[in-house]
Short mmCIF file of C-alpha atoms in Angstrom, two decimals:
data_model
loop_
_atom_site.label_atom_id
_atom_site.label_comp_id
_atom_site.label_asym_id
_atom_site.label_seq_id
_atom_site.Cartn_x
_atom_site.Cartn_y
_atom_site.Cartn_z
CA MET A 1109 20.51 -29.96 -5.25
CA GLU A 1110 21.79 -28.47 -2.00
CA PRO A 1111 21.30 -30.44 0.89
CA LEU A 1112 18.68 -30.00 3.27
CA VAL A 1113 19.11 -28.47 7.21
CA GLY A 1114 17.47 -30.05 9.93
CA ASP A 1115 14.76 -27.34 9.79
CA GLY A 1116 13.81 -27.52 6.59
CA ARG A 1117 15.98 -24.81 4.84
CA ARG A 1118 18.16 -24.97 2.29
CA ARG A 1119 22.21 -25.37 3.48
CA ARG A 1120 24.42 -22.54 1.68
CA THR A 1121 27.37 -24.50 -0.03
CA SER A 1122 30.31 -22.29 -1.21
CA ASP A 1123 29.97 -22.08 -4.53
CA PRO A 1124 33.43 -21.12 -6.54
CA ARG A 1125 31.55 -20.15 -9.63
CA ARG A 1126 28.94 -17.90 -7.28
CA ARG A 1127 32.50 -16.37 -5.44
CA ARG A 1128 34.06 -15.16 -8.66
CA TRP A 1129 30.82 -13.89 -10.10
CA TRP A 1130 30.45 -11.81 -7.20
CA ALA A 1131 34.41 -10.97 -7.34
CA ALA A 1132 33.93 -10.09 -10.79
CA LEU A 1133 30.88 -7.78 -10.04
CA ALA A 1134 33.13 -5.86 -7.43
CA VAL A 1135 35.69 -5.42 -9.35
CA LEU A 1136 34.11 -3.74 -12.00
CA ILE A 1137 31.96 -1.36 -9.68
CA GLY A 1138 35.47 -0.48 -8.51
CA LEU A 1139 36.58 0.13 -12.17
CA LEU A 1140 33.00 2.33 -12.82
CA LEU A 1141 34.01 4.39 -10.10
CA VAL A 1142 37.27 5.10 -10.73
CA TRP A 1143 36.03 6.00 -13.95
CA LEU A 1144 33.41 8.76 -12.60
CA ALA A 1145 35.70 9.67 -10.14
CA PHE A 1146 38.44 10.79 -12.94
CA VAL A 1147 35.79 12.21 -15.40
CA ALA A 1148 34.44 14.64 -12.17
CA VAL A 1149 37.92 15.93 -11.56
CA SER A 1150 38.16 16.51 -15.26
CA LEU A 1151 35.34 18.52 -15.53
CA VAL A 1152 35.92 20.42 -11.86
CA GLN A 1153 39.39 21.47 -13.64
CA ALA A 1154 37.50 22.32 -16.75
CA ASP A 1155 35.70 24.55 -14.77
CA GLN A 1156 38.31 25.63 -12.90
CA ARG A 1157 40.25 26.66 -15.97
CA LEU A 1158 37.46 28.36 -17.94
CA HIS A 1159 36.97 30.63 -15.23
CA ALA A 1160 40.44 31.36 -15.06
CA GLY A 1161 40.71 31.67 -18.70
CA ILE A 1162 37.95 34.41 -18.72
CA ALA A 1163 39.39 35.86 -15.40
CA ALA A 1164 42.74 36.63 -17.86
CA ALA A 1165 41.46 37.88 -20.72
CA GLY A 1166 38.98 40.11 -18.62
CA ARG A 1167 42.35 41.67 -17.06
CA ALA A 1168 43.38 41.64 -20.68
CA LYS A 1169 41.07 43.58 -21.97
CA ALA A 1170 40.95 45.83 -19.18
CA GLY A 1171 44.62 46.76 -19.93
CA LEU A 1172 45.02 46.79 -23.20
CA THR A 1173 43.88 49.03 -26.03
CA LEU A 1174 43.03 48.71 -29.59
CA ALA A 1175 46.76 49.81 -30.82
CA ASP A 1176 48.33 47.37 -28.05
CA LEU A 1177 46.62 44.49 -29.56
CA THR A 1178 47.24 45.51 -33.31
CA ALA A 1179 51.39 46.10 -31.99
CA ALA A 1180 51.11 42.80 -30.57
CA HIS A 1181 52.08 44.53 -26.80
CA GLY A 1182 49.42 42.41 -25.42
CA SER A 1183 50.03 39.11 -26.18
CA GLY A 1184 51.50 38.27 -22.84
CA LEU A 1185 48.40 39.13 -21.15
CA LEU A 1186 46.56 37.23 -23.82
CA ALA A 1187 48.78 33.89 -24.04
CA ALA A 1188 47.67 33.20 -20.32
CA ALA A 1189 44.02 32.92 -21.34
CA ALA A 1190 44.63 31.03 -24.10
CA ALA A 1191 46.80 28.46 -22.06
CA ASP A 1192 43.90 28.27 -19.55
CA PHE A 1193 41.03 28.03 -22.42
CA GLN A 1194 43.47 25.43 -24.34
CA ALA A 1195 44.14 23.20 -20.88
CA ALA A 1196 40.16 23.22 -20.21
CA HIS A 1197 39.76 22.04 -23.64
CA ALA A 1198 42.26 19.34 -23.33
CA ASP A 1199 39.96 18.43 -19.89
CA VAL A 1200 36.74 17.98 -21.62
CA ASN A 1201 37.92 16.14 -25.02
CA SER A 1202 39.37 13.39 -22.77
CA PRO A 1203 38.79 10.49 -23.91
CA LEU A 1204 37.57 9.04 -20.57
CA VAL A 1205 35.03 12.08 -20.76
CA ALA A 1206 33.99 11.05 -24.38
CA PRO A 1207 30.87 8.41 -22.96
CA PHE A 1208 29.28 11.36 -21.35
CA ARG A 1209 28.78 12.95 -24.88
CA LEU A 1210 26.31 10.46 -25.43
CA VAL A 1211 24.05 11.00 -22.44
CA PRO A 1212 21.11 13.31 -23.36
CA PHE A 1213 21.54 16.73 -21.16
CA VAL A 1214 25.13 15.72 -19.85
CA GLY A 1215 26.17 15.56 -23.46
CA THR A 1216 25.05 18.58 -24.77
CA GLN A 1217 26.78 20.56 -21.30
CA VAL A 1218 29.77 18.54 -22.30
CA ARG A 1219 30.03 19.12 -26.14
CA SER A 1220 29.43 23.15 -25.50
CA VAL A 1221 32.52 23.81 -22.99
CA ASP A 1222 34.30 21.38 -25.36
CA ALA A 1223 33.52 23.93 -28.60
CA LEU A 1224 33.43 26.86 -26.41
CA SER A 1225 36.96 26.39 -25.14
CA ALA A 1226 38.29 25.16 -28.56
CA ALA A 1227 37.30 28.62 -29.86
CA ALA A 1228 38.26 30.67 -26.96
CA SER A 1229 41.78 29.28 -27.21
CA VAL A 1230 41.47 30.12 -30.95
CA VAL A 1231 40.33 34.07 -30.16
CA ALA A 1232 42.64 34.58 -27.34
CA GLY A 1233 45.62 32.92 -29.06
CA SER A 1234 45.44 34.80 -32.34
#
C-alpha cells in the first residue's frame, strides 16, 4: 500500500515495473506507427505506378498497330508498362502489407490491386 500524504491522498511512488510497462507500450505504439507509415507509402507508390503503367499502355495503344504488335516492334513501349505494373504488384504484395488483406473492406481492395497488377504485368509483358 502506498503511504498517505497529509491531506489523505495516496502519494505516488516511482514503480520501476510501471515505468517499464509504459516504455514498452510507447515502443509498441512507435513501431505500429512506423509500420502504418511504410504501408501507406507502399500503397501510394503502387497507385502511382499503376497510373504510370496505364498511361504507358495508353501511349503504346495509340502508337501501335496490330502489325507492329505481331512483328514485335512495339515491345519497348509495352515493356515500360509491364515494368510499372510489376513494380506496383511488388509494392502491394509486400509481406508488411499482407496483414491488411484480413481487414474487411481494405483487404478486398488490396487483393484486387494485387491481382489486377499481376495480370496487367503478364499481359503487357507478353
